[in-house]
Tab-separated table of C-alpha atoms in Angstrom:
chain	number	residue	atom	x	y	z
A	1037	ARG	CA	-28.410	96.563	-19.222
A	1038	TYR	CA	-28.305	99.325	-21.728
A	1039	ARG	CA	-28.034	96.515	-24.426
A	1040	ARG	CA	-30.922	94.968	-23.193
A	1041	MET	CA	-33.210	97.978	-23.114
A	1042	LYS	CA	-32.096	98.533	-26.919
A	1043	HIS	CA	-33.465	94.937	-27.488
A	1044	HIS	CA	-36.336	95.516	-25.580
A	1045	THR	CA	-37.209	98.729	-27.457
A	1046	VAL	CA	-36.559	97.389	-30.758
A	1047	THR	CA	-39.081	94.337	-30.204
A	1048	HIS	CA	-41.627	97.297	-30.033
A	1049	VAL	CA	-40.394	98.655	-33.251
A	1050	LEU	CA	-40.217	95.126	-34.906
A	1051	LEU	CA	-43.916	94.333	-34.008
A	1052	GLY	CA	-45.188	97.615	-35.262
A	1053	THR	CA	-43.319	96.475	-38.458
A	1054	LEU	CA	-44.589	93.495	-38.797
A	1055	ARG	CA	-48.081	94.325	-38.264
A	1056	ARG	CA	-47.648	96.689	-41.249
A	1057	VAL	CA	-45.775	94.572	-43.436
A	1058	LEU	CA	-47.433	90.997	-42.845
A	1059	GLY	CA	-50.710	92.241	-41.706
A	1060	PRO	CA	-52.961	93.354	-38.766
A	1061	HIS	CA	-53.479	89.853	-37.858
A	1062	VAL	CA	-50.009	89.598	-36.431
A	1063	TRP	CA	-49.932	88.905	-32.783
A	1064	GLN	CA	-47.175	88.354	-30.234
A	1065	ALA	CA	-46.957	84.718	-29.158
A	1066	GLY	CA	-44.012	84.867	-27.169
A	1067	ALA	CA	-40.829	87.002	-26.699
A	1068	GLU	CA	-37.464	87.115	-24.901
A	1069	LYS	CA	-34.972	89.942	-24.709
A	1070	SER	CA	-31.472	89.830	-23.518
A	1071	GLU	CA	-28.162	91.719	-23.637
A	1072	ILE	CA	-27.010	89.324	-26.507
A	1073	LYS	CA	-29.972	89.239	-28.959
A	1074	GLY	CA	-33.723	89.415	-29.027
A	1075	ARG	CA	-36.371	86.925	-30.133
A	1076	LEU	CA	-39.739	87.598	-31.339
A	1077	ASP	CA	-42.588	84.841	-32.189
A	1078	VAL	CA	-45.588	86.074	-34.014
A	1079	THR	CA	-48.578	84.356	-35.371
A	1080	HIS	CA	-48.418	84.367	-39.196
A	1081	TYR	CA	-49.468	81.709	-41.718
A	1082	LYS	CA	-46.138	81.173	-43.720
A	1083	LEU	CA	-42.363	81.701	-43.375
A	1084	PRO	CA	-41.429	85.276	-44.892
A	1085	ASP	CA	-39.117	84.995	-48.015
A	1086	ARG	CA	-35.602	86.796	-47.998
A	1087	ASP	CA	-36.973	89.714	-49.751
A	1088	VAL	CA	-39.709	90.270	-47.237
A	1089	VAL	CA	-37.105	90.119	-44.488
A	1090	LYS	CA	-34.832	92.693	-46.145
A	1091	LYS	CA	-37.856	94.847	-46.453
A	1092	ILE	CA	-38.678	94.301	-42.152
A	1093	GLU	CA	-35.247	95.313	-41.652
A	1094	ASP	CA	-34.895	98.300	-44.037
A	1095	ILE	CA	-38.355	99.636	-42.097
A	1096	VAL	CA	-37.194	98.987	-38.707
A	1097	ASN	CA	-33.722	100.702	-39.203
A	1098	ARG	CA	-35.671	103.665	-40.925
A	1099	ILE	CA	-37.851	104.107	-37.877
A	1100	ILE	CA	-34.584	103.936	-35.589
A	1101	LEU	CA	-32.749	106.784	-37.614
A	1102	GLU	CA	-35.917	108.647	-37.826
A	1103	GLY	CA	-35.396	109.245	-33.738
A	1104	ARG	CA	-38.999	108.501	-32.746
A	1105	SER	CA	-39.510	109.382	-28.986
A	1106	VAL	CA	-40.418	106.334	-26.862
A	1107	ASN	CA	-42.684	107.800	-24.176
A	1108	THR	CA	-43.857	105.650	-21.135
A	1109	TYR	CA	-46.716	106.575	-18.974
A	1110	ILE	CA	-49.270	105.049	-16.227
A	1111	MET	CA	-52.986	105.080	-17.275
A	1112	PRO	CA	-56.219	103.701	-15.895
A	1113	ARG	CA	-56.756	100.303	-17.547
A	1114	TYR	CA	-60.148	101.259	-18.877
A	1115	GLU	CA	-58.933	104.363	-20.288
A	1116	ALA	CA	-55.903	102.843	-21.866
A	1117	GLU	CA	-58.188	100.168	-23.690
A	1118	SER	CA	-60.898	102.916	-24.735
A	1119	LYS	CA	-57.961	105.010	-26.380
A	1120	TYR	CA	-55.844	102.314	-27.967
A	1121	GLY	CA	-57.916	99.208	-28.057
A	1122	TYR	CA	-56.994	95.422	-27.032
A	1123	VAL	CA	-53.929	95.745	-29.409
A	1124	LEU	CA	-52.053	97.080	-26.197
A	1125	TYR	CA	-52.291	93.635	-24.811
A	1126	GLN	CA	-49.477	91.813	-27.395
A	1127	GLY	CA	-47.245	91.019	-24.467
A	1128	GLY	CA	-50.218	89.511	-22.391
A	1129	VAL	CA	-52.872	91.185	-20.227
A	1130	PRO	CA	-51.977	92.761	-17.041
A	1131	MET	CA	-54.291	92.541	-13.850
A	1132	GLU	CA	-53.704	95.707	-12.354
A	1133	PRO	CA	-56.060	98.605	-12.511
A	1134	ASN	CA	-53.398	100.957	-13.849
A	1135	ILE	CA	-51.190	99.663	-16.491
A	1136	ARG	CA	-47.923	101.179	-17.893
A	1137	ILE	CA	-48.028	102.393	-21.382
A	1138	VAL	CA	-44.949	102.466	-23.532
A	1139	GLU	CA	-45.735	104.229	-26.928
A	1140	ILE	CA	-43.158	104.669	-29.731
A	1141	LYS	CA	-44.324	107.944	-31.735
A	1142	ASP	CA	-46.975	107.048	-34.322
A	1143	TRP	CA	-45.701	103.493	-34.530
A	1144	ASP	CA	-46.352	101.230	-31.765
A	1145	VAL	CA	-48.228	101.251	-28.287
A	1146	GLN	CA	-48.008	98.386	-25.630
A	1147	ALA	CA	-48.947	97.770	-22.246
A	1148	CYS	CA	-45.330	96.911	-20.693
A	1149	PHE	CA	-43.454	97.106	-17.730
A	1150	GLY	CA	-40.058	96.630	-19.203
A	1151	THR	CA	-37.254	99.359	-19.529
A	1152	HIS	CA	-36.630	100.954	-22.637
A	1153	VAL	CA	-34.678	103.722	-24.267
A	1154	SER	CA	-36.019	107.261	-24.696
A	1155	ASN	CA	-35.688	107.521	-28.234
A	1156	THR	CA	-35.520	105.138	-31.214
A	1157	VAL	CA	-31.986	106.365	-32.455
A	1158	GLU	CA	-30.595	105.239	-29.206
A	1159	ILE	CA	-30.918	101.584	-30.489
A	1160	GLY	CA	-28.284	102.321	-33.361
A	1161	SER	CA	-29.217	99.570	-35.990
A	1162	PHE	CA	-30.810	96.468	-36.227
A	1163	LYS	CA	-30.313	92.938	-37.829
A	1164	ILE	CA	-32.474	90.163	-38.370
A	1165	ILE	CA	-30.303	87.041	-37.828
A	1166	ASN	CA	-32.966	84.142	-38.064
A	1167	VAL	CA	-36.244	83.506	-38.949
A	1168	GLU	CA	-37.878	80.153	-38.546
A	1169	LYS	CA	-41.445	78.391	-38.693
A	1170	ILE	CA	-41.470	76.939	-34.893
A	1171	GLN	CA	-44.935	75.598	-35.263
A	1172	ASP	CA	-47.890	76.076	-37.643
A	1173	GLY	CA	-48.868	79.585	-37.409
A	1174	ILE	CA	-45.888	80.784	-35.264
A	1175	ILE	CA	-42.869	82.562	-36.890
A	1176	ARG	CA	-39.800	83.211	-34.767
A	1177	PHE	CA	-37.772	86.175	-35.520
A	1178	GLU	CA	-34.239	86.430	-33.744
A	1179	TYR	CA	-32.225	89.652	-34.242
A	1180	VAL	CA	-29.640	91.905	-32.675
A	1181	ALA	CA	-29.553	95.700	-32.206
A	1182	GLY	CA	-27.002	98.398	-31.435
A	1183	PRO	CA	-23.257	97.292	-31.100
A	1184	ASN	CA	-24.388	93.726	-31.248
A	1185	VAL	CA	-24.928	94.057	-35.014
A	1186	ALA	CA	-21.102	94.863	-35.182
A	1187	ASP	CA	-20.531	91.694	-33.080
A	1188	TYR	CA	-22.787	89.612	-35.254
A	1189	ALA	CA	-20.745	91.360	-38.569
A	1190	ARG	CA	-17.387	90.008	-37.133
A	1191	TYR	CA	-18.488	86.747	-36.188
A	1192	LEU	CA	-19.854	86.076	-39.621
A	1193	GLU	CA	-16.584	87.965	-40.901
A	1194	ASP	CA	-14.656	85.122	-38.764
A	1195	LYS	CA	-16.595	82.314	-40.457
A	1196	LEU	CA	-16.022	83.340	-43.785
A	1197	ILE	CA	-12.127	83.791	-43.353
A	1198	SER	CA	-12.185	80.161	-41.731
A	1199	ILE	CA	-13.927	79.037	-44.718
A	1200	GLY	CA	-11.710	80.646	-47.207
A	1201	LYS	CA	-8.569	79.155	-45.536
A	1202	VAL	CA	-10.175	75.657	-45.985
A	1203	ILE	CA	-10.984	76.155	-49.920
A	1204	GLY	CA	-7.776	78.427	-50.136
A	1205	ALA	CA	-9.767	81.612	-51.465
A	1206	SER	CA	-10.221	85.286	-49.993
A	1207	ILE	CA	-13.643	86.498	-48.709
A	1208	GLU	CA	-14.209	88.263	-52.022
A	1209	ASP	CA	-13.371	85.229	-53.866
A	1210	SER	CA	-14.988	82.423	-51.516
A	1211	ASP	CA	-18.483	82.486	-53.451
A	1212	LYS	CA	-16.716	81.861	-56.709
A	1213	LYS	CA	-14.281	79.091	-55.331
A	1214	VAL	CA	-17.129	77.101	-53.870
A	1215	GLN	CA	-18.751	77.302	-57.519
A	1216	SER	CA	-15.928	75.935	-58.870
A	1217	LEU	CA	-15.339	73.310	-56.526
A	1218	LEU	CA	-19.026	72.102	-57.028
A	1219	SER	CA	-18.754	72.121	-60.598
A	1220	ASN	CA	-15.421	69.893	-60.528
A	1221	LEU	CA	-17.114	67.752	-58.038
A	1222	LYS	CA	-20.149	67.499	-60.263
A	1223	ALA	CA	-17.865	66.941	-63.434
A	1224	VAL	CA	-15.898	63.941	-61.266
A	1225	SER	CA	-19.153	62.389	-60.365
A	1226	TYR	CA	-20.272	62.015	-63.829
A	1227	THR	CA	-17.116	60.671	-65.134
A	1228	HIS	CA	-16.733	56.819	-64.895
A	1229	LEU	CA	-13.122	55.823	-64.030
A	1230	THR	CA	-12.070	52.473	-65.072
A	1231	LEU	CA	-9.504	50.788	-62.397
A	1232	PRO	CA	-6.845	49.177	-63.809
A	1233	THR	CA	-6.780	45.456	-63.549
A	1234	ASN	CA	-3.668	43.555	-62.429
């Protein structure tokens, strides 16, 4: 449950970051939070490149480490709309006359009925693990937070060790070994071998 709360809260941090980095046109088009990972689909016209993804990660982690308060309170719907605008409804428009507001201090505010941590520092850490265009104008971000970041790092480490065993190299040297193998493969493909005739 606590891991799910971290993924839920960091989704708000991420959305606030995306609206600042990619632009205010960004709008939530779907989301899923579990104890394993989070997923956020947003409106955007192109797939962000690696440098932009790194910038997004850095900002989210900065907001986490700043220890911003995460406050929840109930407000009459008309009052909330007047104070915050329709940006409140990133996750959909609730029909109730009173709505629950989740506000990350000076960063993001949304109408949301989910469970959250009380301070961003509780999230711990954040890592984007996949970004893809799922349809025209919709970009999907998948990510992990808290102890799941270490779990993901171990998963990648295990894959690198496995690859290293196959190619006969350590993790540190695996990229050089792969480059060497590719160079040798290209050299062989350009070499015309004459088979002996009987």
